[in-house]
Amino acid sequence: MARNPVTWLGTPAFPVAAKKALTDTQLRRNLRKATTTIRGKRSLAVGELPDWEDLRRAGEAVKNEVLSNLDSYLERLERSVTARGGIVHWARDAAEANEIVLRLTKAAGADEVVKVKSMATAEIGLNEALEAGGVTAIETDLAELIVQLGKDRPSHILVPAIHRNRSEIKEIFRREMPDAPATLSDEPRELAEAARAHLRRKFLTAKVAVSGANFAVADTGSVVVVESEGNGRMCLTLPQTLITVMGIEKLVPSWRDLEVFFQLLPRSSTAERMNPYTSVWTGVTPGDGPQEFHLVLLDNGRTATLADEVGRAALRCIRCSACLNVCPVYERTGGGAYGSVYPGPIGAILTPQLMGNLQDKQTASLPFASSLCGACFDACPVRIDIPKILVHLRGKVVSAKGKRGPEAIAMSALAWVMRDPKRFAAAQRAGSLGRFVAKGGRIGRLPWPGSKWTDSRDLPVPPAESFRAWWRRTRG
């Protein structure tokens, strides 16, 4: 089976990538400003709803129902889409999905496609696969366009160019956009107008559009995309052929269930009461919109994730990015350090499961990219207990190393020390000497093997007197 391209080849393990990111002061300023602004606005939007916690529990319940009966809901969706003139394709992995999209694009006589922002197509590396097949993919979301033109990688689920400021964007447009005005400034209005003029020509000539999906309704076969700019609406209505690549977990049973997510998603993502553009289509309508609709249902590690009773909760994710905006780790390192299409807390639990390889050094480092503060769980609109899954995956990573792993060796040594009262007392006395190498109440560096710990975190100064010594001194 083809390698799952959800991670970026050549990206180092998280601690190495994070250390480099922390030296980029401009990146940290950009991230701090953006995440702080989004957090504040989201808090106000959520605070307007007195039943917010009830909505979260309702969203959790709907998603759990879908995951518990995913096979029957997928079959129902296929019947509904087919009955309304659409064609359903099943893709086991990235290679199959990319082959299907490329084949359909070629059959439509197109060498260029316009794209709606989609995490699923980024997950499978669709743009690169299309390019290798002679087809150019044009990102139409403004932030995705910035990333594409800058030959960059997205740093955020919702705002892929969150790590760029407007001066950097101006330089990218001037350098990479042939029709950008020579006098283009860094004013947001001018930047948006330049992108609009550039993309309008692409919309009017495109034969094929590719989209992802926020939701699909099993009862009716309807597919839903929500967005803020209107570029998605152009892609979903103008071309003759529409190809949607959708993760198999994006289902909801009925239209009534959408009511819950239409309240949860905009407030958690863009801090809006409702999405500016909500596009829904059901199969093919003669004379209106695309006359050929293909739905590619993507597995790519999802059924394997579903088999894990703890880890499967990650499949409830609705890609709102709320967990990124509250994460103290993400705010300081940005998305690039995660080496994955899915950054932040959700990426730390979703990527290793989709990859299915916890022996890969980069993938195995992601569950440790967290302080376990729990802010992500509090923010998640579908109540994914991310800290619980992180600890669960950490256990899997350690188990995969076997008895020769550093954690297993450390625990064996600790067990040997603690089995004997004299050895334990001697270890306590030796540990108290650590206060002599401390600075400012913390131990920042220890020799190997202690350096494996202090490379990424400090140790508190041990007390001068252990409890055992205090008891002996005060109680005889």
GROMACS .gro file of C-alpha atoms in nm:
model
  476
    1MET     CA    1   0.000   0.000   0.000
    2ALA     CA    2   0.125   0.352  -0.082
    3ARG     CA    3   0.275   0.559   0.195
    4ASN     CA    4   0.028   0.795   0.359
    5PRO     CA    5   0.149   1.149   0.271
    6VAL     CA    6  -0.030   1.318   0.562
    7THR     CA    7   0.315   1.418   0.691
    8TRP     CA    8   0.571   1.621   0.498
    9LEU     CA    9   0.875   1.427   0.391
   10GLY     CA   10   1.203   1.544   0.540
   11THR     CA   11   1.050   1.719   0.841
   12PRO     CA   12   1.250   1.653   1.160
   13ALA     CA   13   1.097   1.533   1.485
   14PHE     CA   14   0.890   1.792   1.670
   15PRO     CA   15   1.150   1.890   1.935
   16VAL     CA   16   1.407   1.970   1.665
   17ALA     CA   17   1.161   2.160   1.444
   18ALA     CA   18   1.014   2.345   1.743
   19LYS     CA   19   1.355   2.461   1.863
   20LYS     CA   20   1.421   2.614   1.521
   21ALA     CA   21   1.076   2.777   1.509
   22LEU     CA   22   1.130   2.937   1.849
   23THR     CA   23   1.423   3.134   1.710
   24ASP     CA   24   1.198   3.304   1.450
   25THR     CA   25   1.083   3.613   1.639
   26GLN     CA   26   0.867   3.741   1.349
   27LEU     CA   27   0.685   3.409   1.336
   28ARG     CA   28   0.616   3.422   1.709
   29ARG     CA   29   0.486   3.779   1.687
   30ASN     CA   30   0.256   3.690   1.398
   31LEU     CA   31   0.121   3.385   1.579
   32ARG     CA   32   0.073   3.559   1.911
   33LYS     CA   33  -0.122   3.845   1.754
   34ALA     CA   34  -0.341   3.619   1.543
   35THR     CA   35  -0.426   3.356   1.804
   36THR     CA   36  -0.489   3.615   2.074
   37THR     CA   37  -0.732   3.801   1.846
   38ILE     CA   38  -0.917   3.483   1.744
   39ARG     CA   39  -0.940   3.362   2.105
   40GLY     CA   40  -1.094   3.689   2.220
   41LYS     CA   41  -1.353   3.698   1.943
   42ARG     CA   42  -1.443   3.333   1.989
   43SER     CA   43  -1.498   3.382   2.360
   44LEU     CA   44  -1.750   3.659   2.289
   45ALA     CA   45  -1.931   3.456   2.023
   46VAL     CA   46  -1.957   3.147   2.242
   47GLY     CA   47  -2.065   3.353   2.543
   48GLU     CA   48  -2.379   3.463   2.357
   49LEU     CA   49  -2.527   3.113   2.377
   50PRO     CA   50  -2.657   3.003   2.718
   51ASP     CA   51  -2.685   2.643   2.593
   52TRP     CA   52  -2.330   2.616   2.453
   53GLU     CA   53  -2.242   2.313   2.667
   54ASP     CA   54  -2.564   2.141   2.560
   55LEU     CA   55  -2.472   2.206   2.197
   56ARG     CA   56  -2.125   2.057   2.253
   57ARG     CA   57  -2.278   1.743   2.400
   58ALA     CA   58  -2.526   1.723   2.113
   59GLY     CA   59  -2.243   1.748   1.860
   60GLU     CA   60  -2.051   1.479   2.045
   61ALA     CA   61  -2.355   1.252   2.047
   62VAL     CA   62  -2.423   1.291   1.673
   63LYS     CA   63  -2.061   1.217   1.586
   64ASN     CA   64  -2.050   0.916   1.816
   65GLU     CA   65  -2.367   0.779   1.656
   66VAL     CA   66  -2.210   0.811   1.310
   67LEU     CA   67  -1.885   0.645   1.414
   68SER     CA   68  -2.072   0.360   1.583
   69ASN     CA   69  -2.269   0.285   1.264
   70LEU     CA   70  -2.035   0.422   0.999
   71ASP     CA   71  -2.078   0.134   0.756
   72SER     CA   72  -2.457   0.165   0.730
   73TYR     CA   73  -2.447   0.545   0.704
   74LEU     CA   74  -2.189   0.529   0.424
   75GLU     CA   75  -2.403   0.283   0.230
   76ARG     CA   76  -2.705   0.509   0.279
   77LEU     CA   77  -2.504   0.807   0.154
   78GLU     CA   78  -2.393   0.617  -0.156
   79ARG     CA   79  -2.752   0.523  -0.241
   80SER     CA   80  -2.870   0.881  -0.191
   81VAL     CA   81  -2.595   1.038  -0.403
   82THR     CA   82  -2.638   0.783  -0.683
   83ALA     CA   83  -3.017   0.828  -0.687
   84ARG     CA   84  -2.966   1.199  -0.752
   85GLY     CA   85  -2.727   1.164  -1.042
   86GLY     CA   86  -2.392   1.166  -0.862
   87ILE     CA   87  -2.119   0.903  -0.889
   88VAL     CA   88  -1.952   0.763  -0.578
   89HIS     CA   89  -1.593   0.637  -0.573
   90TRP     CA   90  -1.423   0.457  -0.282
   91ALA     CA   91  -1.055   0.522  -0.209
   92ARG     CA   92  -0.864   0.308   0.039
   93ASP     CA   93  -0.565   0.541   0.054
   94ALA     CA   94  -0.406   0.855  -0.088
   95ALA     CA   95  -0.275   0.684  -0.401
   96GLU     CA   96  -0.620   0.557  -0.500
   97ALA     CA   97  -0.787   0.891  -0.431
   98ASN     CA   98  -0.529   1.084  -0.633
   99GLU     CA   99  -0.557   0.839  -0.923
  100ILE     CA  100  -0.936   0.879  -0.929
  101VAL     CA  101  -0.923   1.260  -0.932
  102LEU     CA  102  -0.652   1.270  -1.200
  103ARG     CA  103  -0.841   1.024  -1.419
  104LEU     CA  104  -1.167   1.219  -1.390
  105THR     CA  105  -0.992   1.548  -1.465
  106LYS     CA  106  -0.828   1.407  -1.777
  107ALA     CA  107  -1.161   1.259  -1.889
  108ALA     CA  108  -1.313   1.607  -1.866
  109GLY     CA  109  -1.044   1.738  -2.100
  110ALA     CA  110  -0.892   1.972  -1.841
  111ASP     CA  111  -0.530   2.049  -1.764
  112GLU     CA  112  -0.620   2.288  -1.480
  113VAL     CA  113  -0.856   2.266  -1.182
  114VAL     CA  114  -0.979   2.526  -0.936
  115LYS     CA  115  -0.989   2.413  -0.574
  116VAL     CA  116  -1.197   2.492  -0.270
  117LYS     CA  117  -0.993   2.491   0.050
  118SER     CA  118  -0.976   2.130   0.163
  119MET     CA  119  -0.783   1.951   0.437
  120ALA     CA  120  -0.858   1.612   0.281
  121THR     CA  121  -0.690   1.698  -0.049
  122ALA     CA  122  -0.391   1.841   0.137
  123GLU     CA  123  -0.377   1.522   0.343
  124ILE     CA  124  -0.340   1.304   0.033
  125GLY     CA  125  -0.102   1.541  -0.148
  126LEU     CA  126  -0.346   1.591  -0.435
  127ASN     CA  127  -0.185   1.907  -0.577
  128GLU     CA  128   0.149   1.732  -0.614
  129ALA     CA  129  -0.012   1.423  -0.766
  130LEU     CA  130  -0.203   1.634  -1.019
  131GLU     CA  131   0.112   1.825  -1.111
  132ALA     CA  132   0.295   1.498  -1.172
  133GLY     CA  133   0.009   1.402  -1.404
  134GLY     CA  134   0.023   1.726  -1.602
  135VAL     CA  135  -0.264   1.908  -1.429
  136THR     CA  136  -0.227   2.242  -1.249
  137ALA     CA  137  -0.427   2.292  -0.929
  138ILE     CA  138  -0.524   2.651  -0.845
  139GLU     CA  139  -0.600   2.724  -0.480
  140THR     CA  140  -0.881   2.980  -0.460
  141ASP     CA  141  -0.897   3.037  -0.084
  142LEU     CA  142  -0.696   3.356  -0.018
  143ALA     CA  143  -0.479   3.208   0.255
  144GLU     CA  144  -0.420   2.887   0.058
  145LEU     CA  145  -0.331   3.096  -0.246
  146ILE     CA  146  -0.073   3.286  -0.038
  147VAL     CA  147   0.080   2.958   0.077
  148GLN     CA  148   0.079   2.816  -0.275
  149LEU     CA  149   0.235   3.122  -0.438
  150GLY     CA  150   0.493   3.149  -0.159
  151LYS     CA  151   0.591   2.781  -0.211
  152ASP     CA  152   0.520   2.748   0.158
  153ARG     CA  153   0.342   2.505   0.387
  154PRO     CA  154   0.019   2.584   0.570
  155SER     CA  155   0.056   2.662   0.939
  156HIS     CA  156  -0.305   2.650   1.057
  157ILE     CA  157  -0.617   2.448   0.976
  158LEU     CA  158  -0.845   2.749   0.930
  159VAL     CA  159  -0.594   3.025   0.847
  160PRO     CA  160  -0.313   2.850   0.655
  161ALA     CA  161  -0.109   3.171   0.618
  162ILE     CA  162  -0.143   3.277   0.983
  163HIS     CA  163   0.238   3.287   1.006
  164ARG     CA  164   0.260   3.559   0.739
  165ASN     CA  165   0.200   3.930   0.793
  166ARG     CA  166   0.066   4.161   0.524
  167SER     CA  167   0.407   4.297   0.424
  168GLU     CA  168   0.526   3.944   0.354
  169ILE     CA  169   0.209   3.874   0.155
  170LYS     CA  170   0.263   4.185  -0.056
  171GLU     CA  171   0.612   4.065  -0.151
  172ILE     CA  172   0.479   3.718  -0.238
  173PHE     CA  173   0.209   3.866  -0.464
  174ARG     CA  174   0.452   4.102  -0.637
  175ARG     CA  175   0.699   3.821  -0.697
  176GLU     CA  176   0.468   3.532  -0.790
  177MET     CA  177   0.145   3.681  -0.927
  178PRO     CA  178   0.207   3.796  -1.287
  179ASP     CA  179  -0.100   4.020  -1.301
  180ALA     CA  180  -0.043   4.189  -0.963
  181PRO     CA  181  -0.026   4.573  -0.990
  182ALA     CA  182   0.327   4.710  -0.978
  183THR     CA  183   0.210   4.965  -0.720
  184LEU     CA  184   0.054   4.701  -0.492
  185SER     CA  185   0.077   4.803  -0.126
  186ASP     CA  186   0.030   4.598   0.189
  187GLU     CA  187  -0.319   4.738   0.256
  188PRO     CA  188  -0.558   4.445   0.309
  189ARG     CA  189  -0.812   4.587   0.063
  190GLU     CA  190  -0.553   4.609  -0.217
  191LEU     CA  191  -0.417   4.262  -0.145
  192ALA     CA  192  -0.767   4.113  -0.153
  193GLU     CA  193  -0.852   4.296  -0.476
  194ALA     CA  194  -0.535   4.171  -0.645
  195ALA     CA  195  -0.621   3.812  -0.548
  196ARG     CA  196  -0.983   3.859  -0.661
  197ALA     CA  197  -0.882   3.983  -1.006
  198HIS     CA  198  -0.628   3.704  -1.043
  199LEU     CA  199  -0.875   3.431  -0.948
  200ARG     CA  200  -1.175   3.563  -1.142
  201ARG     CA  201  -1.012   3.467  -1.472
  202LYS     CA  202  -0.947   3.118  -1.338
  203PHE     CA  203  -1.309   3.072  -1.228
  204LEU     CA  204  -1.448   3.174  -1.566
  205THR     CA  205  -1.232   2.933  -1.765
  206ALA     CA  206  -1.219   2.628  -1.538
  207LYS     CA  207  -1.382   2.306  -1.657
  208VAL     CA  208  -1.322   2.113  -1.335
  209ALA     CA  209  -1.342   2.206  -0.967
  210VAL     CA  210  -1.219   2.002  -0.671
  211SER     CA  211  -1.360   2.047  -0.322
  212GLY     CA  212  -1.358   1.889   0.017
  213ALA     CA  213  -1.667   1.865   0.237
  214ASN     CA  214  -1.750   1.988   0.584
  215PHE     CA  215  -2.050   1.756   0.610
  216ALA     CA  216  -2.254   1.512   0.403
  217VAL     CA  217  -2.613   1.415   0.486
  218ALA     CA  218  -2.668   1.042   0.462
  219ASP     CA  219  -3.047   1.067   0.422
  220THR     CA  220  -3.043   1.291   0.114
  221GLY     CA  221  -2.690   1.265  -0.030
  222SER     CA  222  -2.641   1.640   0.018
  223VAL     CA  223  -2.285   1.771   0.054
  224VAL     CA  224  -2.204   2.087   0.250
  225VAL     CA  225  -1.914   2.332   0.226
  226VAL     CA  226  -1.891   2.636   0.453
  227GLU     CA  227  -1.651   2.925   0.384
  228SER     CA  228  -1.603   3.296   0.431
  229GLU     CA  229  -1.490   3.443   0.097
  230GLY     CA  230  -1.724   3.321  -0.176
  231ASN     CA  231  -1.448   3.151  -0.371
  232GLY     CA  232  -1.600   2.815  -0.281
  233ARG     CA  233  -1.937   2.920  -0.419
  234MET     CA  234  -1.769   3.011  -0.750
  235CYS     CA  235  -1.596   2.672  -0.769
  236LEU     CA  236  -1.912   2.483  -0.681
  237THR     CA  237  -2.134   2.648  -0.941
  238LEU     CA  238  -1.935   2.749  -1.252
  239PRO     CA  239  -1.735   2.443  -1.375
  240GLN     CA  240  -1.903   2.160  -1.562
  241THR     CA  241  -1.746   1.889  -1.344
  242LEU     CA  242  -1.724   1.888  -0.966
  243ILE     CA  243  -1.510   1.636  -0.776
  244THR     CA  244  -1.544   1.621  -0.399
  245VAL     CA  245  -1.290   1.437  -0.185
  246MET     CA  246  -1.440   1.363   0.157
  247GLY     CA  247  -1.314   1.175   0.459
  248ILE     CA  248  -1.558   0.897   0.542
  249GLU     CA  249  -1.612   1.035   0.894
  250LYS     CA  250  -1.769   1.363   0.774
  251LEU     CA  251  -2.122   1.222   0.774
  252VAL     CA  252  -2.427   1.333   0.966
  253PRO     CA  253  -2.744   1.121   0.957
  254SER     CA  254  -3.003   1.388   0.873
  255TRP     CA  255  -3.063   1.754   0.795
  256ARG     CA  256  -3.175   1.811   1.152
  257ASP     CA  257  -2.826   1.721   1.274
  258LEU     CA  258  -2.678   2.000   1.063
  259GLU     CA  259  -2.858   2.251   1.287
  260VAL     CA  260  -2.620   2.161   1.571
  261PHE     CA  261  -2.303   2.197   1.367
  262PHE     CA  262  -2.415   2.517   1.195
  263GLN     CA  263  -2.406   2.670   1.543
  264LEU     CA  264  -2.092   2.500   1.673
  265LEU     CA  265  -1.862   2.539   1.372
  266PRO     CA  266  -1.874   2.912   1.291
  267ARG     CA  267  -1.844   3.022   1.653
  268SER     CA  268  -1.553   2.786   1.716
  269SER     CA  269  -1.365   2.864   1.395
  270THR     CA  270  -1.419   3.221   1.275
  271ALA     CA  271  -1.603   3.348   1.587
  272GLU     CA  272  -1.909   3.428   1.372
  273ARG     CA  273  -2.274   3.354   1.443
  274MET     CA  274  -2.308   3.189   1.104
  275ASN     CA  275  -2.087   3.117   0.808
  276PRO     CA  276  -2.098   3.387   0.538
  277TYR     CA  277  -2.127   3.121   0.265
  278THR     CA  278  -2.295   2.785   0.320
  279SER     CA  279  -2.315   2.588  -0.004
  280VAL     CA  280  -2.522   2.271  -0.026
  281TRP     CA  281  -2.566   2.056  -0.335
  282THR     CA  282  -2.743   1.727  -0.391
  283GLY     CA  283  -2.633   1.525  -0.692
  284VAL     CA  284  -2.684   1.689  -1.031
  285THR     CA  285  -2.953   1.940  -1.129
  286PRO     CA  286  -3.004   1.967  -1.509
  287GLY     CA  287  -2.918   2.315  -1.634
  288ASP     CA  288  -2.801   2.442  -1.293
  289GLY     CA  289  -2.444   2.411  -1.171
  290PRO     CA  290  -2.201   2.128  -1.251
  291GLN     CA  291  -2.354   1.862  -1.474
  292GLU     CA  292  -2.120   1.593  -1.352
  293PHE     CA  293  -2.065   1.527  -0.980
  294HIS     CA  294  -1.820   1.276  -0.835
  295LEU     CA  295  -1.787   1.200  -0.463
  296VAL     CA  296  -1.461   1.033  -0.358
  297LEU     CA  297  -1.499   0.871  -0.015
  298LEU     CA  298  -1.157   0.861   0.145
  299ASP     CA  299  -1.043   0.611   0.409
  300ASN     CA  300  -0.667   0.669   0.433
  301GLY     CA  301  -0.624   0.532   0.784
  302ARG     CA  302  -0.967   0.621   0.919
  303THR     CA  303  -1.102   0.267   0.962
  304ALA     CA  304  -0.782   0.172   1.144
  305THR     CA  305  -0.833   0.474   1.373
  306LEU     CA  306  -1.195   0.372   1.425
  307ALA     CA  307  -1.075   0.037   1.562
  308ASP     CA  308  -0.903   0.211   1.856
  309GLU     CA  309  -1.166   0.263   2.126
  310VAL     CA  310  -0.976   0.558   2.276
  311GLY     CA  311  -0.822   0.712   1.966
  312ARG     CA  312  -1.137   0.701   1.752
  313ALA     CA  313  -1.268   1.015   1.923
  314ALA     CA  314  -1.027   1.211   1.704
  315LEU     CA  315  -1.258   1.130   1.411
  316ARG     CA  316  -1.524   1.354   1.566
  317CYS     CA  317  -1.313   1.655   1.463
  318ILE     CA  318  -1.497   1.914   1.250
  319ARG     CA  319  -1.173   2.102   1.161
  320CYS     CA  320  -1.267   2.422   1.344
  321SER     CA  321  -0.910   2.489   1.473
  322ALA     CA  322  -1.029   2.604   1.817
  323CYS     CA  323  -0.774   2.376   1.983
  324LEU     CA  324  -0.488   2.542   1.794
  325ASN     CA  325  -0.590   2.890   1.901
  326VAL     CA  326  -0.578   2.806   2.273
  327CYS     CA  327  -0.270   2.582   2.269
  328PRO     CA  328   0.039   2.739   2.435
  329VAL     CA  329   0.267   2.505   2.238
  330TYR     CA  330   0.119   2.586   1.898
  331GLU     CA  331   0.121   2.960   1.971
  332ARG     CA  332   0.498   2.951   2.012
  333THR     CA  333   0.601   2.707   1.739
  334GLY     CA  334   0.340   2.744   1.464
  335GLY     CA  335   0.213   2.465   1.244
  336GLY     CA  336   0.531   2.397   1.049
  337ALA     CA  337   0.699   2.235   1.348
  338TYR     CA  338   0.442   1.954   1.350
  339GLY     CA  339   0.553   1.838   1.005
  340SER     CA  340   0.194   1.748   0.921
  341VAL     CA  341  -0.104   1.872   0.727
  342TYR     CA  342  -0.285   1.869   1.063
  343PRO     CA  343  -0.097   2.087   1.313
  344GLY     CA  344  -0.163   2.167   1.676
  345PRO     CA  345  -0.332   1.946   1.935
  346ILE     CA  346  -0.568   1.774   1.690
  347GLY     CA  347  -0.276   1.701   1.458
  348ALA     CA  348  -0.081   1.552   1.748
  349ILE     CA  349  -0.349   1.283   1.789
  350LEU     CA  350  -0.487   1.253   1.434
  351THR     CA  351  -0.166   1.236   1.232
  352PRO     CA  352  -0.006   0.941   1.416
  353GLN     CA  353  -0.328   0.742   1.381
  354LEU     CA  354  -0.379   0.815   1.012
  355MET     CA  355  -0.014   0.734   0.947
  356GLY     CA  356  -0.042   0.412   1.146
  357ASN     CA  357   0.332   0.406   1.218
  358LEU     CA  358   0.439   0.501   1.567
  359GLN     CA  359   0.791   0.379   1.499
  360ASP     CA  360   0.853   0.670   1.264
  361LYS     CA  361   1.057   0.923   1.465
  362GLN     CA  362   0.874   1.232   1.340
  363THR     CA  363   0.524   1.085   1.380
  364ALA     CA  364   0.607   0.935   1.719
  365SER     CA  365   0.719   1.274   1.850
  366LEU     CA  366   0.379   1.440   1.796
  367PRO     CA  367   0.188   1.298   2.098
  368PHE     CA  368   0.459   1.455   2.315
  369ALA     CA  369   0.409   1.802   2.161
  370SER     CA  370   0.180   1.910   2.443
  371SER     CA  371   0.187   2.033   2.800
  372LEU     CA  372  -0.140   1.842   2.872
  373CYS     CA  373  -0.290   2.164   3.010
  374GLY     CA  374  -0.637   2.064   2.884
  375ALA     CA  375  -0.725   2.394   2.715
  376CYS     CA  376  -0.786   2.207   2.388
  377PHE     CA  377  -1.054   1.985   2.543
  378ASP     CA  378  -1.229   2.286   2.696
  379ALA     CA  379  -1.237   2.459   2.356
  380CYS     CA  380  -1.334   2.161   2.139
  381PRO     CA  381  -1.695   2.200   2.015
  382VAL     CA  382  -1.743   1.821   1.994
  383ARG     CA  383  -1.569   1.745   2.325
  384ILE     CA  384  -1.270   1.547   2.200
  385ASP     CA  385  -1.063   1.467   2.510
  386ILE     CA  386  -0.734   1.541   2.338
  387PRO     CA  387  -0.515   1.511   2.653
  388LYS     CA  388  -0.654   1.162   2.719
  389ILE     CA  389  -0.576   1.051   2.363
  390LEU     CA  390  -0.229   1.208   2.381
  391VAL     CA  391  -0.146   1.002   2.691
  392HIS     CA  392  -0.294   0.693   2.522
  393LEU     CA  393  -0.074   0.743   2.215
  394ARG     CA  394   0.233   0.815   2.427
  395GLY     CA  395   0.182   0.474   2.583
  396LYS     CA  396   0.167   0.320   2.237
  397VAL     CA  397   0.488   0.496   2.133
  398VAL     CA  398   0.670   0.367   2.441
  399SER     CA  399   0.532   0.015   2.393
  400ALA     CA  400   0.646   0.016   2.030
  401LYS     CA  401   1.005   0.069   2.146
  402GLY     CA  402   0.996  -0.250   2.351
  403LYS     CA  403   1.215  -0.333   2.648
  404ARG     CA  404   1.515  -0.154   2.496
  405GLY     CA  405   1.344   0.182   2.481
  406PRO     CA  406   1.480   0.456   2.712
  407GLU     CA  407   1.152   0.477   2.903
  408ALA     CA  408   1.147   0.102   2.968
  409ILE     CA  409   1.510   0.109   3.080
  410ALA     CA  410   1.443   0.407   3.310
  411MET     CA  411   1.140   0.239   3.466
  412SER     CA  412   1.335  -0.085   3.519
  413ALA     CA  413   1.613   0.108   3.692
  414LEU     CA  414   1.362   0.295   3.907
  415ALA     CA  415   1.191  -0.030   4.002
  416TRP     CA  416   1.529  -0.175   4.108
  417VAL     CA  417   1.599   0.130   4.326
  418MET     CA  418   1.255   0.135   4.488
  419ARG     CA  419   1.251  -0.236   4.571
  420ASP     CA  420   1.510  -0.185   4.844
  421PRO     CA  421   1.462   0.076   5.124
  422LYS     CA  422   1.835   0.139   5.152
  423ARG     CA  423   1.880   0.193   4.779
  424PHE     CA  424   1.578   0.424   4.776
  425ALA     CA  425   1.714   0.630   5.068
  426ALA     CA  426   2.054   0.656   4.901
  427ALA     CA  427   1.891   0.772   4.578
  428GLN     CA  428   1.701   1.042   4.766
  429ARG     CA  429   2.021   1.169   4.926
  430ALA     CA  430   2.197   1.172   4.588
  431GLY     CA  431   1.902   1.353   4.428
  432SER     CA  432   1.913   1.631   4.685
  433LEU     CA  433   2.258   1.726   4.553
  434GLY     CA  434   2.085   1.859   4.243
  435ARG     CA  435   2.015   2.185   4.424
  436PHE     CA  436   2.383   2.277   4.388
  437VAL     CA  437   2.353   2.293   4.004
  438ALA     CA  438   2.023   2.481   4.005
  439LYS     CA  439   1.981   2.838   3.888
  440GLY     CA  440   1.678   3.052   3.965
  441GLY     CA  441   1.495   2.768   4.133
  442ARG     CA  442   1.523   2.536   3.831
  443ILE     CA  443   1.764   2.278   3.693
  444GLY     CA  444   1.801   2.357   3.325
  445ARG     CA  445   2.062   2.101   3.219
  446LEU     CA  446   2.170   1.759   3.337
  447PRO     CA  447   2.434   1.521   3.199
  448TRP     CA  448   2.322   1.220   2.994
  449PRO     CA  449   2.086   1.039   3.040
  450GLY     CA  450   1.918   1.320   3.237
  451SER     CA  451   1.975   1.547   2.939
  452LYS     CA  452   1.702   1.357   2.751
  453TRP     CA  453   1.461   1.525   2.994
  454THR     CA  454   1.619   1.867   3.037
  455ASP     CA  455   1.666   1.920   2.662
  456SER     CA  456   1.298   2.017   2.645
  457ARG     CA  457   1.195   2.098   3.004
  458ASP     CA  458   1.334   2.218   3.337
  459LEU     CA  459   1.340   2.029   3.664
  460PRO     CA  460   1.232   2.188   3.993
  461VAL     CA  461   1.504   2.209   4.255
  462PRO     CA  462   1.485   1.908   4.491
  463PRO     CA  463   1.437   1.992   4.859
  464ALA     CA  464   1.740   1.990   5.084
  465GLU     CA  465   1.566   1.737   5.308
  466SER     CA  466   1.353   1.442   5.200
  467PHE     CA  467   1.030   1.346   5.374
  468ARG     CA  468   1.204   1.035   5.509
  469ALA     CA  469   1.483   1.250   5.661
  470TRP     CA  470   1.234   1.501   5.801
  471TRP     CA  471   1.032   1.224   5.966
  472ARG     CA  472   1.343   1.073   6.121
  473ARG     CA  473   1.455   1.412   6.249
  474THR     CA  474   1.121   1.524   6.392
  475ARG     CA  475   0.966   1.192   6.501
  476GLY     CA  476   1.275   0.994   6.598
   0.00000   0.00000   0.00000
